[in-house]
Amino acid sequence: MRRPADIVVVQADNRVDHLAGVSGHVAVRGLTMERQDEEYRPPAIRAGTRVVVVTDVLDPRCVRALRMSRRVGARTVLMMDGLADWRNIHRNPRVGDGFLSPAPVDVVCCSGMVDARTLSVLGNDARPTGLPRVDSVIGEPMPTMTGAPVLVATANTPAFDDDERRALVSALKELRDEAAWAGVELVWRLTGGLDAALGVVNAPGSLAEVLRCVGAVVTTPSTLVVESMRAGRPTAVLHPFETPIWTPSAWIWQPVDAAGSREPGCVEPVAGGLCRWVDSASRLLRQIRRPTREQLDRQAECLRLIDASCVEVEASELVAEVLVEQATCGLGPSAVVPIRPIARVPSRRPRRAGRRRVVSIVPFEHSPVGGVTTWSMRLSEAFEHRADLGYDLHTLLVSTRPPMALRAKPYLGDRVSLCVVDPTDDHFVTLSNVRRSVELHEPELVLPNYTDLAYAVATQLRSSGVPSVAIAHTDHSYYRDILKTYPDWDACVGVSGSIGRWLKPMAGDRPMETIVYGVPSSESPRVPGQNGPIRLAYVGRVAQAQKRVLDLVPMVARLAERGVEAELHIVGDGPELALLRHEIGSVGPVRVIFHGGQSPAWVERFWRAVDIAVLVSEYEGTSITMLEAMGCGVVPAVTRVDSGVGEWIEEGRTGITAPVGEPSVLADRIADLAQDRAGLRHIGHNAWELARGALGLETMAERYAEVFDRTLARPMEIRPTLAGVTLADRYRWTKQRTEDGTGELSWLRARLGEAGYRSIAVRLPGAGDDVVIVPAGDDGPDREQRQAWRGAGVEIVWSSLLPGGVEWAVLARHLRAMVAKGCRRIAVYGLGQHTQRRADVFDRQDFPVVGFIDDDPPPSGEALGLPVATVDSAIEVLNPDGVLISSDAWESEMWAKAKPLREAGV
């Protein structure tokens, strides 16, 4: 085990290095610094660490690091990731009341004197250090660009509610129109889909590249204020809100009544005398394009107040001085400000008289809006309108990535609630929180959806007398496996005939039905226009797995090649959203527009303006997007997956199709329809007639009510089962090992006793024991012992998510095999969750791993305490004699990219 580092850094965002260059300054002062930036690995703070640095006090990993630092007596430092802003502290729904008032740390490092004073007023020990990440991007002023375009940009989160967004869009449009009238070229870097709202295209390239090409900048309050001032660009703050402005600027345009911005009790601006307000977009553009010497001097003074490192000393050195001071001041009581918990459960929702309560458990990682969420909420609405059916369905959304939980807020209400889990919690804590969230709704029946989290909780509840109905949403081996792993459901539903064929034998004598999703339909089908661009839409989760969203890129290229005038609207959110934005763009006559995640009601209205709904999935159940489109007379253009398409799409009559993985074929068929508007209208009408006649929401509710009636009428047979405590999808869980072995053991005993086991042993079974728990950290029985125990009727439970042994054992086995073949300098290719969640192997085993290879290395250039290189630089940086490909999704692509290494003899 390596000696603990003196200083440990835990970043909330591993795409940006907020402590660039700090480790070097720390090292020359005789201290060691370790980065723990891995998104999928919980931080580990050990006794002996003196200082823990975080970049956020709400991120789950940072919160876990702060809690652990208090256990070991380490000092804590918050490295601010941007400027202190009134709206971000008081209006941001993510942060709640009391944010940074004070922060739960000993010291806060911030950009400059303005922020230090503000944070001090809020109760913090704040030190002006500058922001190291700004130093690493903009080191010195750039050459002046007289007459060059003006950059218009917005903060990462441009608005916190609809009113703010409307005000910002209005101001940006005014600026755009004024620039067009005055002949001023604008360059855009808008966030949050504002580029689509204004009908503009964002400039590509890095921020530094864009700043070199512009002469001035207009931005909403953000770190760009510092970066553009440091680059020597006249910088104006656009603030179309009736709230205070803390960041000083030589030009502020606040095109609203600013009376509300002088609220009593707020922090008084430290540099208010330096600020100058302009009264119009025209005056703003005129002044920043031709600034006077007095205005530039005023801006330079503003910069000195907001950036402590803008003159002589680097931010990294100033931050290092603070860290060394904290490390040498001796261990003692750290900050006593309470640390906010991440996990939370909803409030109690008692059953209603005359209604039997059904709880639908819907976990989500990114956007809560997806096909299953939409289905669950619509089924709930249908039951609400049909009181005679006697059911009250409540949707419990379970956010497994807390930063995304806020996106569920618009959908919460009487029939939708939210449970937030902390991914750094031990698994038994998470399962307990989700179970409690379900029990607070007093269910008589539960519907587990998607993941082992939902199915394990449903299995536990079944032991207490609550039956469950399994819903197979897609025709994929995953659903077959999870229904086998958690086999004690009481009834099941498949959403297509294809699913029903394999589900029926699994159900045996239990109720089983095929029920396709009900969707709303319009009174009449959409009539496409005879001229103009054909309007295409992809609506769904933006993910490569299953949805194959990157196939949209060659589809757009093929449409442009054929000269098709088209718009592709992308509606949705997901893990590949940023990648898709990077890969796809408007090409020739094809314009691409992103709308982000939207509500089911928004999508329902949106269909009325769409000609063709595009799906390029690898597999589906029965796509809700496809059915919704058909219900409005929109032509579905989909891949020929085995499930759900053949039952609804007749080629050329109710839709058009192409083989999976051949987006150019789909593009050709879309191009043909673009030239045949009569045919487009005919297919849309046929699709509408088919959907309208078969997919009513009331019909869906009646079918489900029948299944629920049959389920509740059947006697429940409860037998001992391990399914409620073992987990199928170990790769989904960030936390692989428990921090609380005693608590986990107590939880396991309680659950196994509840599940019907009579005699529970720990480590070694004795006579009469019917189950044995192998605690975390134990090697456990070998294969022969396991066979002997099971032969004697003793079942085995491996604690800490690790049935059958430790999860990292597979990685260790491959590394040992490479060592046996003579490898002495091994590089691991892949730094995703597959590697990070098995990273204990690098701490616990003496393997000659010299570093990592990754296609997108972290900005810090290191991970897990080792250097990271790209494939192109791997030989120079790491000089490996062996490479281990570590992935569970991209193996073939990584093998192909590694060809130069193999050709070099690695």
CSV table of N, CA, C and O in Angstrom, one decimal, residues 695-766:
chain,number,residue,atom,x,y,z
A,695,LEU,N,-54.1,2.2,-30.5
A,695,LEU,CA,-53.2,2.5,-29.4
A,695,LEU,C,-53.8,3.6,-28.4
A,695,LEU,O,-53.1,4.5,-28.0
A,696,GLY,N,-55.0,3.5,-28.1
A,696,GLY,CA,-55.6,4.4,-27.1
A,696,GLY,C,-55.1,4.3,-25.7
A,696,GLY,O,-54.8,3.2,-25.3
A,697,LEU,N,-55.0,5.4,-25.0
A,697,LEU,CA,-54.5,5.4,-23.6
A,697,LEU,C,-55.4,4.6,-22.7
A,697,LEU,O,-55.0,3.9,-21.8
A,698,GLU,N,-56.7,4.8,-23.0
A,698,GLU,CA,-57.7,4.1,-22.1
A,698,GLU,C,-57.6,2.6,-22.3
A,698,GLU,O,-57.7,1.8,-21.3
A,699,THR,N,-57.4,2.2,-23.5
A,699,THR,CA,-57.3,0.8,-23.8
A,699,THR,C,-56.1,0.2,-23.1
A,699,THR,O,-56.1,-0.9,-22.5
A,700,MET,N,-55.0,0.9,-23.1
A,700,MET,CA,-53.8,0.5,-22.4
A,700,MET,C,-54.1,0.4,-20.9
A,700,MET,O,-53.7,-0.6,-20.2
A,701,ALA,N,-54.8,1.3,-20.3
A,701,ALA,CA,-55.1,1.3,-18.9
A,701,ALA,C,-56.0,0.1,-18.5
A,701,ALA,O,-55.8,-0.6,-17.5
A,702,GLU,N,-56.9,-0.2,-19.4
A,702,GLU,CA,-57.8,-1.3,-19.2
A,702,GLU,C,-57.1,-2.6,-19.2
A,702,GLU,O,-57.3,-3.5,-18.4
A,703,ARG,N,-56.1,-2.8,-20.1
A,703,ARG,CA,-55.3,-4.0,-20.2
A,703,ARG,C,-54.5,-4.2,-19.0
A,703,ARG,O,-54.3,-5.3,-18.5
A,704,TYR,N,-53.8,-3.1,-18.5
A,704,TYR,CA,-53.0,-3.2,-17.3
A,704,TYR,C,-53.8,-3.5,-16.1
A,704,TYR,O,-53.4,-4.3,-15.2
A,705,ALA,N,-55.0,-2.9,-16.0
A,705,ALA,CA,-55.9,-3.1,-14.8
A,705,ALA,C,-56.2,-4.6,-14.8
A,705,ALA,O,-56.3,-5.2,-13.7
A,706,GLU,N,-56.5,-5.2,-15.9
A,706,GLU,CA,-56.8,-6.6,-16.0
A,706,GLU,C,-55.6,-7.5,-15.4
A,706,GLU,O,-55.8,-8.4,-14.7
A,707,VAL,N,-54.4,-7.1,-15.9
A,707,VAL,CA,-53.2,-7.8,-15.4
A,707,VAL,C,-53.1,-7.6,-13.8
A,707,VAL,O,-52.8,-8.6,-13.1
A,708,PHE,N,-53.3,-6.4,-13.4
A,708,PHE,CA,-53.2,-6.2,-11.9
A,708,PHE,C,-54.2,-6.9,-11.2
A,708,PHE,O,-53.9,-7.5,-10.1
A,709,ASP,N,-55.4,-7.0,-11.7
A,709,ASP,CA,-56.5,-7.7,-11.0
A,709,ASP,C,-56.1,-9.2,-10.8
A,709,ASP,O,-56.3,-9.8,-9.8
A,710,ARG,N,-55.6,-9.8,-11.9
A,710,ARG,CA,-55.3,-11.2,-11.9
A,710,ARG,C,-54.1,-11.4,-10.9
A,710,ARG,O,-54.0,-12.4,-10.2
A,711,THR,N,-53.2,-10.5,-10.9
A,711,THR,CA,-52.0,-10.6,-10.0
A,711,THR,C,-52.4,-10.6,-8.6
A,711,THR,O,-51.9,-11.4,-7.8
A,712,LEU,N,-53.2,-9.6,-8.2
A,712,LEU,CA,-53.6,-9.5,-6.8
A,712,LEU,C,-54.5,-10.6,-6.3
A,712,LEU,O,-54.6,-10.8,-5.1
A,713,ALA,N,-55.2,-11.2,-7.3
A,713,ALA,CA,-56.1,-12.3,-6.9
A,713,ALA,C,-55.4,-13.6,-6.7
A,713,ALA,O,-56.0,-14.5,-6.1
A,714,ARG,N,-54.2,-13.7,-7.2
A,714,ARG,CA,-53.4,-15.0,-7.0
A,714,ARG,C,-52.8,-15.1,-5.6
A,714,ARG,O,-52.3,-14.1,-5.1
A,715,PRO,N,-52.8,-16.2,-5.0
A,715,PRO,CA,-52.0,-16.4,-3.8
A,715,PRO,C,-50.5,-16.3,-4.0
A,715,PRO,O,-50.0,-16.8,-5.1
A,716,MET,N,-49.8,-15.6,-3.1
A,716,MET,CA,-48.4,-15.5,-3.3
A,716,MET,C,-47.6,-16.6,-2.6
A,716,MET,O,-47.8,-17.0,-1.5
A,717,GLU,N,-46.7,-17.2,-3.4
A,717,GLU,CA,-45.9,-18.3,-2.9
A,717,GLU,C,-44.5,-17.6,-2.6
A,717,GLU,O,-43.8,-17.2,-3.5
A,718,ILE,N,-44.1,-17.5,-1.4
A,718,ILE,CA,-42.9,-16.9,-1.0
A,718,ILE,C,-41.9,-18.0,-0.5
A,718,ILE,O,-42.2,-18.7,0.4
A,719,ARG,N,-40.8,-18.0,-1.2
A,719,ARG,CA,-39.7,-19.0,-0.9
A,719,ARG,C,-38.4,-18.2,-0.7
A,719,ARG,O,-38.2,-17.1,-1.1
A,720,PRO,N,-37.5,-18.8,0.1
A,720,PRO,CA,-36.2,-18.2,0.3
A,720,PRO,C,-35.5,-17.8,-1.0
A,720,PRO,O,-35.5,-18.6,-1.9
A,721,THR,N,-34.9,-16.6,-1.1
A,721,THR,CA,-34.2,-16.2,-2.3
A,721,THR,C,-33.1,-15.2,-1.9
A,721,THR,O,-33.3,-14.4,-1.0
A,722,LEU,N,-32.1,-15.3,-2.7
A,722,LEU,CA,-31.0,-14.3,-2.5
A,722,LEU,C,-31.1,-13.1,-3.5
A,722,LEU,O,-30.3,-12.2,-3.4
A,723,ALA,N,-32.1,-13.1,-4.3
A,723,ALA,CA,-32.2,-12.1,-5.4
A,723,ALA,C,-32.4,-10.7,-4.8
A,723,ALA,O,-32.0,-9.8,-5.5
A,724,GLY,N,-32.9,-10.6,-3.6
A,724,GLY,CA,-33.0,-9.2,-3.0
A,724,GLY,C,-31.7,-8.6,-2.5
A,724,GLY,O,-31.7,-7.4,-2.1
A,725,VAL,N,-30.7,-9.4,-2.4
A,725,VAL,CA,-29.4,-8.9,-1.8
A,725,VAL,C,-28.2,-9.0,-2.7
A,725,VAL,O,-27.2,-8.4,-2.5
A,726,THR,N,-28.3,-9.8,-3.7
A,726,THR,CA,-27.2,-9.9,-4.8
A,726,THR,C,-27.7,-9.0,-5.9
A,726,THR,O,-28.8,-8.9,-6.2
A,727,LEU,N,-26.7,-8.5,-6.7
A,727,LEU,CA,-27.0,-7.5,-7.7
A,727,LEU,C,-26.5,-8.0,-9.1
A,727,LEU,O,-25.4,-8.5,-9.2
A,728,ALA,N,-27.3,-7.9,-10.1
A,728,ALA,CA,-27.0,-8.4,-11.4
A,728,ALA,C,-26.0,-7.5,-12.2
A,728,ALA,O,-25.1,-7.9,-12.9
A,729,ASP,N,-26.2,-6.2,-12.0
A,729,ASP,CA,-25.5,-5.2,-12.9
A,729,ASP,C,-24.3,-4.5,-12.1
A,729,ASP,O,-24.3,-3.3,-11.8
A,730,ARG,N,-23.4,-5.3,-11.7
A,730,ARG,CA,-22.3,-4.8,-10.8
A,730,ARG,C,-21.6,-3.6,-11.5
A,730,ARG,O,-21.1,-2.7,-10.8
A,731,TYR,N,-21.5,-3.7,-12.8
A,731,TYR,CA,-20.8,-2.6,-13.5
A,731,TYR,C,-21.4,-1.3,-13.4
A,731,TYR,O,-20.8,-0.2,-13.7
A,732,ARG,N,-22.7,-1.2,-13.1
A,732,ARG,CA,-23.4,0.0,-13.0
A,732,ARG,C,-23.1,0.8,-11.7
A,732,ARG,O,-23.4,1.9,-11.5
A,733,TRP,N,-22.6,0.0,-10.7
A,733,TRP,CA,-22.5,0.6,-9.3
A,733,TRP,C,-21.1,1.2,-9.2
A,733,TRP,O,-20.1,0.5,-9.3
A,734,THR,N,-21.1,2.5,-8.8
A,734,THR,CA,-19.8,3.2,-8.6
A,734,THR,C,-19.0,2.6,-7.4
A,734,THR,O,-17.8,2.4,-7.4
A,735,LYS,N,-19.8,2.3,-6.3
A,735,LYS,CA,-19.1,1.8,-5.1
A,735,LYS,C,-19.0,0.3,-5.2
A,735,LYS,O,-20.0,-0.4,-5.1
A,736,GLN,N,-17.8,-0.2,-5.2
A,736,GLN,CA,-17.6,-1.6,-5.3
A,736,GLN,C,-17.2,-2.3,-4.0
A,736,GLN,O,-17.4,-3.5,-3.9
A,737,ARG,N,-16.8,-1.5,-3.0
A,737,ARG,CA,-16.5,-2.0,-1.7
A,737,ARG,C,-17.1,-1.2,-0.6
A,737,ARG,O,-17.2,0.0,-0.7
A,738,THR,N,-17.5,-1.9,0.4
A,738,THR,CA,-18.2,-1.2,1.5
A,738,THR,C,-17.2,-0.4,2.4
A,738,THR,O,-16.0,-0.9,2.6
A,739,GLU,N,-17.6,0.7,3.0
A,739,GLU,CA,-16.9,1.4,4.0
A,739,GLU,C,-17.3,0.9,5.4
A,739,GLU,O,-16.7,1.2,6.4
A,740,ASP,N,-18.5,0.2,5.5
A,740,ASP,CA,-19.1,-0.1,6.7
A,740,ASP,C,-19.4,-1.6,6.7
A,740,ASP,O,-20.6,-2.0,6.5
A,741,GLY,N,-18.4,-2.4,7.0
A,741,GLY,CA,-18.6,-3.9,7.0
A,741,GLY,C,-19.6,-4.3,8.0
A,741,GLY,O,-20.4,-5.2,7.8
A,742,THR,N,-19.6,-3.7,9.2
A,742,THR,CA,-20.5,-4.1,10.2
A,742,THR,C,-22.0,-3.7,9.8
A,742,THR,O,-22.9,-4.5,10.0
A,743,GLY,N,-22.1,-2.5,9.3
A,743,GLY,CA,-23.5,-2.1,8.8
A,743,GLY,C,-24.0,-3.0,7.7
A,743,GLY,O,-25.2,-3.4,7.7
A,744,GLU,N,-23.1,-3.4,6.8
A,744,GLU,CA,-23.5,-4.2,5.7
A,744,GLU,C,-23.9,-5.6,6.2
A,744,GLU,O,-24.9,-6.2,5.8
A,745,LEU,N,-23.1,-6.2,7.1
A,745,LEU,CA,-23.4,-7.5,7.7
A,745,LEU,C,-24.8,-7.5,8.4
A,745,LEU,O,-25.6,-8.4,8.2
A,746,SER,N,-25.0,-6.4,9.1
A,746,SER,CA,-26.3,-6.3,9.8
A,746,SER,C,-27.5,-6.3,8.8
A,746,SER,O,-28.5,-6.9,9.0
A,747,TRP,N,-27.3,-5.5,7.8
A,747,TRP,CA,-28.3,-5.4,6.7
A,747,TRP,C,-28.6,-6.7,6.0
A,747,TRP,O,-29.7,-7.1,5.8
A,748,LEU,N,-27.5,-7.4,5.7
A,748,LEU,CA,-27.6,-8.7,5.1
A,748,LEU,C,-28.4,-9.7,5.9
A,748,LEU,O,-29.2,-10.4,5.5
A,749,ARG,N,-28.0,-9.7,7.2
A,749,ARG,CA,-28.7,-10.6,8.1
A,749,ARG,C,-30.2,-10.4,8.1
A,749,ARG,O,-31.1,-11.2,8.1
A,750,ALA,N,-30.6,-9.1,8.2
A,750,ALA,CA,-32.0,-8.7,8.3
A,750,ALA,C,-32.7,-9.1,7.0
A,750,ALA,O,-33.8,-9.6,7.0
A,751,ARG,N,-32.1,-8.8,5.8
A,751,ARG,CA,-32.7,-9.1,4.6
A,751,ARG,C,-32.9,-10.6,4.3
A,751,ARG,O,-33.9,-11.1,3.8
A,752,LEU,N,-31.8,-11.4,4.7
A,752,LEU,CA,-31.9,-12.8,4.5
A,752,LEU,C,-33.0,-13.4,5.4
A,752,LEU,O,-33.7,-14.4,5.0
A,753,GLY,N,-33.0,-13.0,6.7
A,753,GLY,CA,-34.1,-13.4,7.6
A,753,GLY,C,-35.5,-13.1,7.0
A,753,GLY,O,-36.4,-14.0,7.1
A,754,GLU,N,-35.6,-11.9,6.5
A,754,GLU,CA,-36.9,-11.5,5.9
A,754,GLU,C,-37.2,-12.4,4.7
A,754,GLU,O,-38.4,-12.6,4.4
A,755,ALA,N,-36.2,-12.8,4.0
A,755,ALA,CA,-36.4,-13.6,2.7
A,755,ALA,C,-36.7,-15.0,3.0
A,755,ALA,O,-37.0,-15.8,2.1
A,756,GLY,N,-36.6,-15.4,4.3
A,756,GLY,CA,-37.1,-16.8,4.7
A,756,GLY,C,-36.0,-17.8,5.1
A,756,GLY,O,-36.3,-19.0,5.3
A,757,TYR,N,-34.7,-17.3,5.2
A,757,TYR,CA,-33.7,-18.2,5.6
A,757,TYR,C,-33.7,-18.3,7.1
A,757,TYR,O,-33.9,-17.3,7.9
A,758,ARG,N,-33.5,-19.5,7.6
A,758,ARG,CA,-33.7,-19.8,9.0
A,758,ARG,C,-32.4,-19.7,9.9
A,758,ARG,O,-32.5,-19.2,11.0
A,759,SER,N,-31.3,-20.1,9.3
A,759,SER,CA,-30.1,-20.1,10.1
A,759,SER,C,-29.0,-19.5,9.2
A,759,SER,O,-28.6,-20.0,8.1
A,760,ILE,N,-28.4,-18.4,9.6
A,760,ILE,CA,-27.5,-17.6,8.8
A,760,ILE,C,-26.1,-17.6,9.4
A,760,ILE,O,-25.9,-17.2,10.6
A,761,ALA,N,-25.1,-18.1,8.7
A,761,ALA,CA,-23.7,-18.2,9.2
A,761,ALA,C,-22.9,-17.1,8.5
A,761,ALA,O,-23.2,-16.5,7.5
A,762,VAL,N,-21.7,-16.8,9.2
A,762,VAL,CA,-20.8,-15.9,8.6
A,762,VAL,C,-19.4,-16.6,8.5
A,762,VAL,O,-19.0,-17.2,9.4
A,763,ARG,N,-18.9,-16.5,7.3
A,763,ARG,CA,-17.6,-17.1,6.9
A,763,ARG,C,-17.7,-18.6,6.7
A,763,ARG,O,-17.4,-19.1,5.7
A,764,LEU,N,-18.1,-19.4,7.8
A,764,LEU,CA,-18.1,-20.9,7.7
A,764,LEU,C,-19.5,-21.4,8.1
A,764,LEU,O,-19.9,-21.0,9.2
A,765,PRO,N,-20.1,-22.2,7.3
A,765,PRO,CA,-21.4,-22.7,7.7
A,765,PRO,C,-21.3,-23.9,8.7
A,765,PRO,O,-20.3,-24.6,8.6
A,766,GLY,N,-22.2,-24.0,9.6
A,766,GLY,CA,-22.3,-25.1,10.5
A,766,GLY,C,-23.5,-26.0,10.2
A,766,GLY,O,-24.2,-25.8,9.2
